[in-house]
């Protein structure tokens, strides 16, 4: 923790003064253009991989970049989605999966999660993702995980569309949904073509 505090001191002392005017403007302005829904995985840093500045991305990070479908009742993910769409008016929403995802690996390999009841319950939001992959006859191992990561992005985009704020914004053509898969080891990404349902490499 000491490292974190020292990092904050370094930010206050060395980084903040060089961009003080920028941060002063940010203090009274919150106008992100995109909602980024990614995995909590420490290696997937939205602002780094999209090269965005503070204030540009509204971010939700959950284990496995899962988006529970809309239900009545309190839900931090639903509230953040509604706020981003209806109040902040983001024009793009990105659901970003990634290589070597622990959540997807656990699902693909059928890990015993009896000692992790909260994780086991949460991962049911990927039941449709797993069903897609199971239907695709992918072999075991890394290839199966990679297929599940993509199927999961598709399934979570479907869940996202169940949120009334998203459904309304889509009808009004105020928002565009995107599916990405980020590869940690190569720094590359594949983007979903929403018409074909296929992922294609993003040109460097
Ligand atoms: Zn992950």
mmCIF file of C-alpha atoms and ligand atoms in Angstrom:
data_model
loop_
_atom_site.group_PDB
_atom_site.id
_atom_site.type_symbol
_atom_site.label_atom_id
_atom_site.label_comp_id
_atom_site.label_asym_id
_atom_site.label_seq_id
_atom_site.Cartn_x
_atom_site.Cartn_y
_atom_site.Cartn_z
ATOM 1 C CA UNK A 1 0.000 0.000 0.000
ATOM 2 C CA UNK A 2 2.930 2.238 0.716
ATOM 3 C CA UNK A 3 3.795 2.067 -2.986
ATOM 4 C CA UNK A 4 0.326 3.377 -3.873
ATOM 5 C CA UNK A 5 0.619 6.300 -1.459
ATOM 6 C CA UNK A 6 4.041 7.132 -2.804
ATOM 7 C CA UNK A 7 2.617 6.992 -6.312
ATOM 8 C CA UNK A 8 -0.082 9.440 -5.318
ATOM 9 C CA UNK A 9 2.511 11.764 -3.813
ATOM 10 C CA UNK A 10 4.478 11.579 -7.055
ATOM 11 C CA UNK A 11 1.315 12.362 -9.044
ATOM 12 C CA UNK A 12 0.516 15.390 -6.851
ATOM 13 C CA UNK A 13 4.058 16.657 -6.900
ATOM 14 C CA UNK A 14 5.215 15.895 -10.450
ATOM 15 C CA UNK A 15 2.309 15.100 -12.786
ATOM 16 C CA UNK A 16 -0.533 17.333 -11.603
ATOM 17 C CA UNK A 17 1.416 20.641 -11.791
ATOM 18 C CA UNK A 18 2.290 20.037 -15.454
ATOM 19 C CA UNK A 19 -1.406 19.735 -16.344
ATOM 20 C CA UNK A 20 -2.994 21.927 -13.687
ATOM 21 C CA UNK A 21 -5.159 23.874 -16.158
ATOM 22 C CA UNK A 22 -6.482 20.630 -17.634
ATOM 23 C CA UNK A 23 -7.419 19.273 -14.200
ATOM 24 C CA UNK A 24 -8.994 22.594 -13.198
ATOM 25 C CA UNK A 25 -11.298 22.319 -16.232
ATOM 26 C CA UNK A 26 -12.038 18.679 -15.395
ATOM 27 C CA UNK A 27 -13.036 19.663 -11.875
ATOM 28 C CA UNK A 28 -16.236 21.222 -13.218
ATOM 29 C CA UNK A 29 -16.711 19.253 -16.448
ATOM 30 C CA UNK A 30 -17.711 15.622 -16.897
ATOM 31 C CA UNK A 31 -18.422 14.896 -20.545
ATOM 32 C CA UNK A 32 -17.100 11.438 -21.457
ATOM 33 C CA UNK A 33 -17.910 10.297 -24.982
ATOM 34 C CA UNK A 34 -17.778 6.554 -24.394
ATOM 35 C CA UNK A 35 -18.754 3.943 -21.833
ATOM 36 C CA UNK A 36 -16.103 1.224 -21.555
ATOM 37 C CA UNK A 37 -17.199 -2.042 -19.953
ATOM 38 C CA UNK A 38 -14.159 -4.178 -19.300
ATOM 39 C CA UNK A 39 -12.885 -6.902 -17.009
ATOM 40 C CA UNK A 40 -11.584 -6.120 -13.521
ATOM 41 C CA UNK A 41 -8.371 -7.898 -14.536
ATOM 42 C CA UNK A 42 -5.441 -5.693 -13.481
ATOM 43 C CA UNK A 43 -3.781 -6.114 -16.881
ATOM 44 C CA UNK A 44 -6.638 -4.583 -18.851
ATOM 45 C CA UNK A 45 -6.336 -0.825 -18.320
ATOM 46 C CA UNK A 46 -8.997 0.970 -20.385
ATOM 47 C CA UNK A 47 -7.306 4.375 -20.536
ATOM 48 C CA UNK A 48 -3.971 2.821 -21.484
ATOM 49 C CA UNK A 49 -5.199 0.610 -24.306
ATOM 50 C CA UNK A 50 -7.469 3.303 -25.763
ATOM 51 C CA UNK A 51 -4.941 6.071 -25.153
ATOM 52 C CA UNK A 52 -7.553 8.308 -23.603
ATOM 53 C CA UNK A 53 -7.169 11.096 -21.066
ATOM 54 C CA UNK A 54 -8.996 11.515 -17.760
ATOM 55 C CA UNK A 55 -12.563 12.595 -18.482
ATOM 56 C CA UNK A 56 -12.921 10.779 -21.802
ATOM 57 C CA UNK A 57 -14.038 7.300 -20.714
ATOM 58 C CA UNK A 58 -16.804 6.347 -18.310
ATOM 59 C CA UNK A 59 -15.662 2.952 -17.056
ATOM 60 C CA UNK A 60 -17.387 -0.087 -15.574
ATOM 61 C CA UNK A 61 -15.164 -3.015 -14.707
ATOM 62 C CA UNK A 62 -16.556 -6.339 -13.556
ATOM 63 C CA UNK A 63 -15.163 -9.860 -13.282
ATOM 64 C CA UNK A 64 -15.349 -11.280 -16.806
ATOM 65 C CA UNK A 65 -16.710 -7.987 -18.186
ATOM 66 C CA UNK A 66 -20.160 -9.345 -17.426
ATOM 67 C CA UNK A 67 -23.246 -7.146 -17.732
ATOM 68 C CA UNK A 68 -26.226 -8.522 -15.811
ATOM 69 C CA UNK A 69 -29.419 -8.241 -17.857
ATOM 70 C CA UNK A 70 -31.775 -5.528 -16.654
ATOM 71 C CA UNK A 71 -33.969 -6.376 -13.677
ATOM 72 C CA UNK A 72 -35.868 -4.209 -11.235
ATOM 73 C CA UNK A 73 -33.803 -3.787 -8.112
ATOM 74 C CA UNK A 74 -30.565 -2.194 -7.095
ATOM 75 C CA UNK A 75 -27.561 -2.998 -9.215
ATOM 76 C CA UNK A 76 -24.443 -0.869 -9.482
ATOM 77 C CA UNK A 77 -23.782 -1.934 -13.049
ATOM 78 C CA UNK A 78 -27.318 -1.043 -14.178
ATOM 79 C CA UNK A 79 -27.140 2.330 -12.419
ATOM 80 C CA UNK A 80 -23.815 3.173 -14.050
ATOM 81 C CA UNK A 81 -25.090 2.179 -17.497
ATOM 82 C CA UNK A 82 -28.246 4.266 -17.060
ATOM 83 C CA UNK A 83 -26.280 7.285 -15.873
ATOM 84 C CA UNK A 84 -23.752 7.052 -18.709
ATOM 85 C CA UNK A 85 -26.442 6.753 -21.378
ATOM 86 C CA UNK A 86 -29.243 8.953 -20.053
ATOM 87 C CA UNK A 87 -27.350 11.682 -18.208
ATOM 88 C CA UNK A 88 -23.870 11.818 -19.702
ATOM 89 C CA UNK A 89 -25.109 10.960 -23.198
ATOM 90 C CA UNK A 90 -22.191 8.784 -24.243
ATOM 91 C CA UNK A 91 -22.391 7.998 -27.950
ATOM 92 C CA UNK A 92 -20.440 4.730 -27.889
ATOM 93 C CA UNK A 93 -20.404 1.716 -25.589
ATOM 94 C CA UNK A 94 -17.559 -0.784 -25.758
ATOM 95 C CA UNK A 95 -17.747 -4.231 -24.191
ATOM 96 C CA UNK A 96 -14.157 -5.446 -24.049
ATOM 97 C CA UNK A 97 -13.119 -9.020 -23.380
ATOM 98 C CA UNK A 98 -9.506 -10.099 -23.161
ATOM 99 C CA UNK A 99 -7.081 -12.974 -23.576
ATOM 100 C CA UNK A 100 -6.325 -15.235 -20.609
ATOM 101 C CA UNK A 101 -9.415 -14.017 -18.744
ATOM 102 C CA UNK A 102 -9.595 -15.811 -15.394
ATOM 103 C CA UNK A 103 -13.391 -15.776 -15.362
ATOM 104 C CA UNK A 104 -13.651 -17.227 -18.868
ATOM 105 C CA UNK A 105 -10.921 -19.781 -18.154
ATOM 106 C CA UNK A 106 -12.801 -20.978 -15.064
ATOM 107 C CA UNK A 107 -15.986 -21.377 -17.105
ATOM 108 C CA UNK A 108 -14.323 -22.988 -20.103
ATOM 109 C CA UNK A 109 -12.481 -25.532 -17.973
ATOM 110 C CA UNK A 110 -15.377 -26.239 -15.619
ATOM 111 C CA UNK A 111 -13.418 -25.211 -12.525
ATOM 112 C CA UNK A 112 -14.786 -26.203 -9.117
ATOM 113 C CA UNK A 113 -16.106 -22.932 -7.676
ATOM 114 C CA UNK A 114 -17.758 -24.333 -4.548
ATOM 115 C CA UNK A 115 -15.308 -22.366 -2.383
ATOM 116 C CA UNK A 116 -16.146 -19.150 -4.257
ATOM 117 C CA UNK A 117 -19.930 -18.850 -3.973
ATOM 118 C CA UNK A 118 -20.075 -15.189 -5.001
ATOM 119 C CA UNK A 119 -17.951 -15.838 -8.083
ATOM 120 C CA UNK A 120 -20.003 -18.904 -8.977
ATOM 121 C CA UNK A 121 -23.240 -16.917 -8.762
ATOM 122 C CA UNK A 122 -21.844 -13.962 -10.682
ATOM 123 C CA UNK A 123 -20.560 -16.172 -13.508
ATOM 124 C CA UNK A 124 -24.106 -17.339 -14.242
ATOM 125 C CA UNK A 125 -24.376 -14.055 -16.149
ATOM 126 C CA UNK A 126 -22.182 -15.853 -18.686
ATOM 127 C CA UNK A 127 -24.442 -18.906 -19.062
ATOM 128 C CA UNK A 128 -25.478 -17.791 -22.545
ATOM 129 C CA UNK A 129 -21.814 -17.164 -23.424
ATOM 130 C CA UNK A 130 -20.925 -20.719 -22.434
ATOM 131 C CA UNK A 131 -23.929 -22.125 -24.287
ATOM 132 C CA UNK A 132 -22.737 -20.408 -27.473
ATOM 133 C CA UNK A 133 -19.250 -21.875 -27.090
ATOM 134 C CA UNK A 134 -20.567 -25.349 -26.202
ATOM 135 C CA UNK A 135 -22.605 -25.293 -29.413
ATOM 136 C CA UNK A 136 -19.524 -24.397 -31.439
ATOM 137 C CA UNK A 137 -17.653 -27.660 -30.750
ATOM 138 C CA UNK A 138 -14.425 -25.964 -29.724
ATOM 139 C CA UNK A 139 -11.739 -28.262 -28.328
ATOM 140 C CA UNK A 140 -10.458 -27.866 -24.790
ATOM 141 C CA UNK A 141 -7.662 -25.593 -23.653
ATOM 142 C CA UNK A 142 -6.629 -22.166 -24.897
ATOM 143 C CA UNK A 143 -8.692 -22.366 -28.086
ATOM 144 C CA UNK A 144 -11.845 -22.994 -26.067
ATOM 145 C CA UNK A 145 -11.078 -20.069 -23.732
ATOM 146 C CA UNK A 146 -10.475 -17.777 -26.716
ATOM 147 C CA UNK A 147 -13.782 -18.816 -28.281
ATOM 148 C CA UNK A 148 -15.599 -18.250 -24.985
ATOM 149 C CA UNK A 149 -14.056 -14.767 -24.597
ATOM 150 C CA UNK A 150 -15.569 -13.800 -27.971
ATOM 151 C CA UNK A 151 -18.908 -15.528 -27.345
ATOM 152 C CA UNK A 152 -19.037 -13.743 -23.994
ATOM 153 C CA UNK A 153 -18.643 -10.320 -25.603
ATOM 154 C CA UNK A 154 -21.571 -11.170 -27.895
ATOM 155 C CA UNK A 155 -23.694 -12.387 -24.965
ATOM 156 C CA UNK A 156 -22.915 -9.339 -22.818
ATOM 157 C CA UNK A 157 -23.808 -7.007 -25.686
ATOM 158 C CA UNK A 158 -27.165 -8.800 -25.796
ATOM 159 C CA UNK A 159 -27.554 -8.283 -22.035
ATOM 160 C CA UNK A 160 -26.674 -4.620 -22.475
ATOM 161 C CA UNK A 161 -29.551 -4.195 -24.934
ATOM 162 C CA UNK A 162 -32.034 -5.292 -22.213
ATOM 163 C CA UNK A 163 -31.339 -2.077 -20.287
ATOM 164 C CA UNK A 164 -34.138 0.402 -21.083
ATOM 165 C CA UNK A 165 -31.758 3.362 -21.395
ATOM 166 C CA UNK A 166 -29.694 1.474 -23.975
ATOM 167 C CA UNK A 167 -32.743 0.188 -25.856
ATOM 168 C CA UNK A 168 -34.120 3.730 -26.101
ATOM 169 C CA UNK A 169 -30.813 5.250 -27.209
ATOM 170 C CA UNK A 170 -30.404 2.552 -29.879
ATOM 171 C CA UNK A 171 -33.852 3.273 -31.342
ATOM 172 C CA UNK A 172 -33.016 6.974 -31.354
ATOM 173 C CA UNK A 173 -29.643 6.254 -33.018
ATOM 174 C CA UNK A 174 -27.918 8.077 -30.183
ATOM 175 C CA UNK A 175 -25.564 5.264 -29.260
ATOM 176 C CA UNK A 176 -23.479 2.622 -31.027
ATOM 177 C CA UNK A 177 -22.436 -0.640 -29.367
ATOM 178 C CA UNK A 178 -19.007 -2.158 -29.960
ATOM 179 C CA UNK A 179 -17.432 -5.501 -29.078
ATOM 180 C CA UNK A 180 -13.683 -5.789 -28.610
ATOM 181 C CA UNK A 181 -11.250 -8.496 -27.571
ATOM 182 C CA UNK A 182 -7.881 -7.312 -26.322
ATOM 183 C CA UNK A 183 -4.818 -9.566 -26.436
ATOM 184 C CA UNK A 184 -2.540 -8.855 -23.492
ATOM 185 C CA UNK A 185 0.559 -10.573 -24.859
ATOM 186 C CA UNK A 186 0.594 -8.903 -28.281
ATOM 187 C CA UNK A 187 -1.066 -5.557 -27.539
ATOM 188 C CA UNK A 188 -3.487 -6.191 -30.391
ATOM 189 C CA UNK A 189 -7.254 -6.158 -30.545
ATOM 190 C CA UNK A 190 -10.046 -7.767 -32.520
ATOM 191 C CA UNK A 191 -13.206 -5.811 -33.209
ATOM 192 C CA UNK A 192 -16.676 -7.228 -33.682
ATOM 193 C CA UNK A 193 -18.358 -6.649 -37.000
ATOM 194 C CA UNK A 194 -21.921 -6.365 -35.758
ATOM 195 C CA UNK A 195 -23.406 -7.319 -39.137
ATOM 196 C CA UNK A 196 -21.489 -10.584 -39.598
ATOM 197 C CA UNK A 197 -21.008 -11.349 -35.897
ATOM 198 C CA UNK A 198 -17.331 -12.036 -36.661
ATOM 199 C CA UNK A 199 -14.271 -10.516 -35.005
ATOM 200 C CA UNK A 200 -11.555 -9.069 -37.211
ATOM 201 C CA UNK A 201 -8.111 -7.800 -36.296
ATOM 202 C CA UNK A 202 -7.780 -4.079 -35.739
ATOM 203 C CA UNK A 203 -5.048 -2.860 -38.053
ATOM 204 C CA UNK A 204 -2.049 -1.504 -36.150
HETATM 205 ZN ZN1 LIG B 1 -10.967 -11.081 -17.339
#
